[in-house]
GROMACS .gro file of C-alpha atoms in nm:
model
  268
    1UNK     CA    1   8.052  10.896   1.844
    2UNK     CA    2   7.712  10.938   2.008
    3UNK     CA    3   7.564  11.285   1.985
    4UNK     CA    4   7.364  11.502   2.219
    5UNK     CA    5   7.011  11.628   2.166
    6UNK     CA    6   7.090  11.950   1.978
    7UNK     CA    7   6.884  11.992   1.665
    8UNK     CA    8   7.133  12.155   1.429
    9UNK     CA    9   7.464  12.027   1.561
   10UNK     CA   10   7.593  11.673   1.588
   11UNK     CA   11   7.856  11.682   1.862
   12UNK     CA   12   8.011  11.417   2.090
   13UNK     CA   13   7.870  11.369   2.435
   14UNK     CA   14   8.212  11.390   2.604
   15UNK     CA   15   8.296  11.747   2.503
   16UNK     CA   16   8.387  11.992   2.777
   17UNK     CA   17   8.127  12.209   2.947
   18UNK     CA   18   8.266  12.514   2.764
   19UNK     CA   19   8.226  12.354   2.420
   20UNK     CA   20   7.881  12.227   2.511
   21UNK     CA   21   7.774  12.577   2.613
   22UNK     CA   22   7.897  12.718   2.281
   23UNK     CA   23   7.706  12.458   2.079
   24UNK     CA   24   7.394  12.510   2.290
   25UNK     CA   25   7.411  12.884   2.217
   26UNK     CA   26   7.467  12.819   1.847
   27UNK     CA   27   7.173  12.580   1.837
   28UNK     CA   28   6.951  12.832   2.016
   29UNK     CA   29   7.050  13.097   1.763
   30UNK     CA   30   6.968  12.876   1.466
   31UNK     CA   31   6.631  12.801   1.626
   32UNK     CA   32   6.558  13.174   1.661
   33UNK     CA   33   6.314  13.372   1.450
   34UNK     CA   34   6.590  13.595   1.312
   35UNK     CA   35   6.776  13.289   1.188
   36UNK     CA   36   6.488  13.081   1.056
   37UNK     CA   37   6.308  13.374   0.888
   38UNK     CA   38   5.991  13.170   0.858
   39UNK     CA   39   6.164  12.868   0.704
   40UNK     CA   40   6.100  12.517   0.838
   41UNK     CA   41   6.380  12.398   1.063
   42UNK     CA   42   6.422  12.083   0.857
   43UNK     CA   43   6.497  12.280   0.541
   44UNK     CA   44   6.750  12.501   0.722
   45UNK     CA   45   6.920  12.192   0.862
   46UNK     CA   46   6.928  12.035   0.515
   47UNK     CA   47   7.079  12.349   0.365
   48UNK     CA   48   7.355  12.362   0.626
   49UNK     CA   49   7.437  11.993   0.585
   50UNK     CA   50   7.469  12.044   0.210
   51UNK     CA   51   7.705  12.339   0.266
   52UNK     CA   52   7.928  12.132   0.495
   53UNK     CA   53   7.919  11.836   0.257
   54UNK     CA   54   8.022  12.057  -0.036
   55UNK     CA   55   8.314  12.184   0.171
   56UNK     CA   56   8.413  11.831   0.273
   57UNK     CA   57   8.365  11.915   0.642
   58UNK     CA   58   8.284  11.611   0.852
   59UNK     CA   59   8.264  11.749   1.208
   60UNK     CA   60   8.148  12.063   1.388
   61UNK     CA   61   8.494  12.160   1.511
   62UNK     CA   62   8.626  12.185   1.156
   63UNK     CA   63   8.308  12.376   1.066
   64UNK     CA   64   8.391  12.639   1.329
   65UNK     CA   65   8.750  12.658   1.204
   66UNK     CA   66   8.627  12.707   0.847
   67UNK     CA   67   8.367  12.966   0.953
   68UNK     CA   68   8.640  13.166   1.121
   69UNK     CA   69   8.851  13.148   0.803
   70UNK     CA   70   8.555  13.275   0.600
   71UNK     CA   71   8.509  13.559   0.847
   72UNK     CA   72   8.878  13.652   0.825
   73UNK     CA   73   8.861  13.657   0.445
   74UNK     CA   74   8.560  13.885   0.479
   75UNK     CA   75   8.766  14.108   0.709
   76UNK     CA   76   9.028  14.140   0.435
   77UNK     CA   77   8.764  14.272   0.194
   78UNK     CA   78   8.617  14.500   0.462
   79UNK     CA   79   8.957  14.662   0.519
   80UNK     CA   80   8.984  14.715   0.142
   81UNK     CA   81   8.650  14.899   0.142
   82UNK     CA   82   8.477  14.615  -0.045
   83UNK     CA   83   8.200  14.598   0.211
   84UNK     CA   84   7.954  14.413  -0.012
   85UNK     CA   85   8.207  14.137  -0.076
   86UNK     CA   86   8.287  14.119   0.295
   87UNK     CA   87   7.916  14.089   0.369
   88UNK     CA   88   7.889  13.790   0.134
   89UNK     CA   89   8.175  13.611   0.313
   90UNK     CA   90   8.025  13.687   0.652
   91UNK     CA   91   7.697  13.532   0.543
   92UNK     CA   92   7.885  13.222   0.428
   93UNK     CA   93   8.055  13.210   0.767
   94UNK     CA   94   7.722  13.242   0.946
   95UNK     CA   95   7.578  12.951   0.745
   96UNK     CA   96   7.881  12.732   0.817
   97UNK     CA   97   7.871  12.806   1.192
   98UNK     CA   98   7.684  13.096   1.357
   99UNK     CA   99   7.955  13.261   1.568
  100UNK     CA  100   7.922  13.583   1.771
  101UNK     CA  101   8.226  13.741   1.606
  102UNK     CA  102   8.061  13.701   1.266
  103UNK     CA  103   7.739  13.863   1.391
  104UNK     CA  104   7.945  14.154   1.520
  105UNK     CA  105   8.105  14.196   1.177
  106UNK     CA  106   7.766  14.176   1.007
  107UNK     CA  107   7.654  14.457   1.237
  108UNK     CA  108   7.953  14.663   1.122
  109UNK     CA  109   7.848  14.607   0.759
  110UNK     CA  110   7.489  14.706   0.843
  111UNK     CA  111   7.611  15.032   0.998
  112UNK     CA  112   7.810  15.108   0.683
  113UNK     CA  113   7.496  15.038   0.479
  114UNK     CA  114   7.281  15.259   0.708
  115UNK     CA  115   7.066  14.957   0.796
  116UNK     CA  116   7.018  15.045   1.161
  117UNK     CA  117   6.754  14.787   1.251
  118UNK     CA  118   6.958  14.508   1.093
  119UNK     CA  119   7.263  14.623   1.289
  120UNK     CA  120   7.060  14.608   1.612
  121UNK     CA  121   6.943  14.256   1.524
  122UNK     CA  122   7.295  14.124   1.458
  123UNK     CA  123   7.431  14.284   1.777
  124UNK     CA  124   7.147  14.128   1.975
  125UNK     CA  125   7.224  13.787   1.824
  126UNK     CA  126   7.590  13.830   1.916
  127UNK     CA  127   7.507  13.929   2.273
  128UNK     CA  128   7.315  13.604   2.320
  129UNK     CA  129   7.666  13.450   2.328
  130UNK     CA  130   7.779  13.682   2.608
  131UNK     CA  131   7.883  13.390   2.830
  132UNK     CA  132   8.157  13.287   2.587
  133UNK     CA  133   8.263  13.634   2.467
  134UNK     CA  134   8.561  13.838   2.582
  135UNK     CA  135   8.468  14.156   2.775
  136UNK     CA  136   8.623  14.374   2.502
  137UNK     CA  137   8.404  14.207   2.240
  138UNK     CA  138   8.094  14.252   2.455
  139UNK     CA  139   8.182  14.621   2.492
  140UNK     CA  140   8.226  14.660   2.115
  141UNK     CA  141   7.894  14.485   2.048
  142UNK     CA  142   7.706  14.703   2.296
  143UNK     CA  143   7.870  15.011   2.144
  144UNK     CA  144   7.760  14.920   1.791
  145UNK     CA  145   7.406  14.849   1.908
  146UNK     CA  146   7.398  15.183   2.090
  147UNK     CA  147   7.507  15.365   1.773
  148UNK     CA  148   7.243  15.185   1.565
  149UNK     CA  149   6.970  15.256   1.819
  150UNK     CA  150   7.065  15.623   1.836
  151UNK     CA  151   7.043  15.659   1.459
  152UNK     CA  152   6.722  15.456   1.454
  153UNK     CA  153   6.557  15.658   1.730
  154UNK     CA  154   6.340  15.898   1.529
  155UNK     CA  155   6.172  15.598   1.362
  156UNK     CA  156   6.038  15.484   1.699
  157UNK     CA  157   5.664  15.487   1.760
  158UNK     CA  158   5.660  15.715   2.065
  159UNK     CA  159   5.892  15.970   1.916
  160UNK     CA  160   5.690  15.984   1.593
  161UNK     CA  161   5.370  16.036   1.791
  162UNK     CA  162   5.522  16.311   2.001
  163UNK     CA  163   5.661  16.491   1.698
  164UNK     CA  164   5.323  16.474   1.527
  165UNK     CA  165   5.152  16.627   1.832
  166UNK     CA  166   4.964  16.311   1.933
  167UNK     CA  167   5.139  16.306   2.267
  168UNK     CA  168   5.250  16.594   2.486
  169UNK     CA  169   5.588  16.465   2.599
  170UNK     CA  170   5.828  16.742   2.690
  171UNK     CA  171   6.153  16.547   2.697
  172UNK     CA  172   6.303  16.226   2.568
  173UNK     CA  173   6.317  16.026   2.889
  174UNK     CA  174   6.006  15.812   2.831
  175UNK     CA  175   6.111  15.697   2.486
  176UNK     CA  176   6.486  15.739   2.469
  177UNK     CA  177   6.617  15.640   2.813
  178UNK     CA  178   6.657  15.272   2.722
  179UNK     CA  179   6.899  15.381   2.447
  180UNK     CA  180   7.152  15.473   2.715
  181UNK     CA  181   7.168  15.128   2.875
  182UNK     CA  182   7.393  14.970   2.609
  183UNK     CA  183   7.648  15.249   2.603
  184UNK     CA  184   7.664  15.270   2.983
  185UNK     CA  185   7.741  14.898   3.007
  186UNK     CA  186   7.991  14.927   2.723
  187UNK     CA  187   8.167  15.216   2.896
  188UNK     CA  188   8.180  15.025   3.223
  189UNK     CA  189   8.361  14.743   3.044
  190UNK     CA  190   8.602  14.972   2.859
  191UNK     CA  191   8.615  15.311   3.032
  192UNK     CA  192   8.931  15.418   2.845
  193UNK     CA  193   8.789  15.360   2.495
  194UNK     CA  194   8.759  15.702   2.328
  195UNK     CA  195   8.487  15.601   2.080
  196UNK     CA  196   8.271  15.453   2.355
  197UNK     CA  197   8.322  15.758   2.577
  198UNK     CA  198   8.226  15.992   2.290
  199UNK     CA  199   7.910  15.792   2.219
  200UNK     CA  200   7.815  15.796   2.587
  201UNK     CA  201   7.856  16.174   2.597
  202UNK     CA  202   7.649  16.213   2.280
  203UNK     CA  203   7.362  15.999   2.410
  204UNK     CA  204   7.363  16.164   2.751
  205UNK     CA  205   7.332  16.502   2.580
  206UNK     CA  206   7.044  16.376   2.365
  207UNK     CA  207   6.861  16.266   2.678
  208UNK     CA  208   6.838  16.631   2.782
  209UNK     CA  209   6.672  16.748   2.458
  210UNK     CA  210   6.310  16.824   2.390
  211UNK     CA  211   6.156  16.608   2.119
  212UNK     CA  212   6.173  16.870   1.844
  213UNK     CA  213   6.537  16.933   1.929
  214UNK     CA  214   6.603  16.561   1.930
  215UNK     CA  215   6.459  16.516   1.582
  216UNK     CA  216   6.686  16.789   1.449
  217UNK     CA  217   6.988  16.641   1.626
  218UNK     CA  218   6.927  16.293   1.482
  219UNK     CA  219   6.877  16.433   1.132
  220UNK     CA  220   7.205  16.625   1.163
  221UNK     CA  221   7.382  16.312   1.281
  222UNK     CA  222   7.250  16.111   0.988
  223UNK     CA  223   7.339  16.383   0.737
  224UNK     CA  224   7.695  16.385   0.873
  225UNK     CA  225   7.744  16.013   0.802
  226UNK     CA  226   7.971  15.902   0.515
  227UNK     CA  227   7.768  15.842   0.199
  228UNK     CA  228   7.672  15.497   0.079
  229UNK     CA  229   7.911  15.370  -0.188
  230UNK     CA  230   7.848  15.109  -0.460
  231UNK     CA  231   8.114  14.886  -0.299
  232UNK     CA  232   7.898  14.866   0.014
  233UNK     CA  233   7.631  14.668  -0.170
  234UNK     CA  234   7.668  14.299  -0.247
  235UNK     CA  235   7.620  14.252  -0.622
  236UNK     CA  236   7.462  13.946  -0.777
  237UNK     CA  237   7.794  13.842  -0.926
  238UNK     CA  238   7.964  13.861  -0.586
  239UNK     CA  239   7.688  13.662  -0.419
  240UNK     CA  240   7.711  13.394  -0.688
  241UNK     CA  241   8.085  13.343  -0.658
  242UNK     CA  242   8.119  13.366  -0.283
  243UNK     CA  243   8.025  13.009  -0.197
  244UNK     CA  244   8.296  12.880  -0.433
  245UNK     CA  245   8.549  13.123  -0.287
  246UNK     CA  246   8.457  13.018   0.066
  247UNK     CA  247   8.489  12.649  -0.022
  248UNK     CA  248   8.817  12.679  -0.213
  249UNK     CA  249   9.000  12.927   0.011
  250UNK     CA  250   8.845  12.885   0.355
  251UNK     CA  251   8.788  12.516   0.420
  252UNK     CA  252   8.994  12.422   0.725
  253UNK     CA  253   9.057  12.102   0.919
  254UNK     CA  254   9.214  12.049   1.257
  255UNK     CA  255   9.531  11.839   1.269
  256UNK     CA  256   9.506  11.476   1.373
  257UNK     CA  257   9.642  11.576   1.715
  258UNK     CA  258   9.334  11.791   1.789
  259UNK     CA  259   9.149  11.661   2.097
  260UNK     CA  260   8.808  11.822   2.140
  261UNK     CA  261   8.794  11.700   2.500
  262UNK     CA  262   9.083  11.922   2.609
  263UNK     CA  263   9.101  12.190   2.337
  264UNK     CA  264   9.014  12.544   2.452
  265UNK     CA  265   8.734  12.742   2.291
  266UNK     CA  266   8.829  12.995   2.025
  267UNK     CA  267   8.834  13.350   2.158
  268UNK     CA  268   8.532  13.555   2.060
   0.00000   0.00000   0.00000
């Protein structure tokens, strides 16, 4: 089958517009700075092809199916409290096929690990797929990014300068107002969600605080978080065995009746 001009994905030219959009978004993500991390594109492509070859995956549709299975196995570990193990499976899923639902789960892991900036990054990568995401998933992603940004706030340049006396800013509006955009959009999408409503109320209150009060509030919020546990960290042994686990337990193939020209997209 002839393929299109995507760099990382070899897909048929007669796929539907919806599938093409998904693969275009996936290709754009893999071309991004947060995905490449300074590595040459050719080496990243080679690595992914080797992963798919080791799993016996011969087309991108089976790769997506397998990536979703890896993510679901990670979800099983996450529910068990084995966050480090879940993280390892999510990274395997991301390598197999970079899907927005996996980025959202990686953001959840980052929040558990108190890695606020990483959580923001994964939420932002997920939101690049907004066109193919369900409204509820968009709302959840915006909510998680809002939480991470709130807890990250006192590390921001302008807030640090104000707290150190370098700037005479009497309230948080100049620095902190952009932190309310995510949660407002999330609340508009899911106005009846109690967690989202509580976060909106919390951020709106923080917008009224003076900088010194804001610093104290953020420190109190951080101190109230559940502690980091050893199970939240991916050990070397877990990282080493995950690729085998993903290959043995999560490799999936569509049935012979699968027709990519008419098949609907997975729900994200």
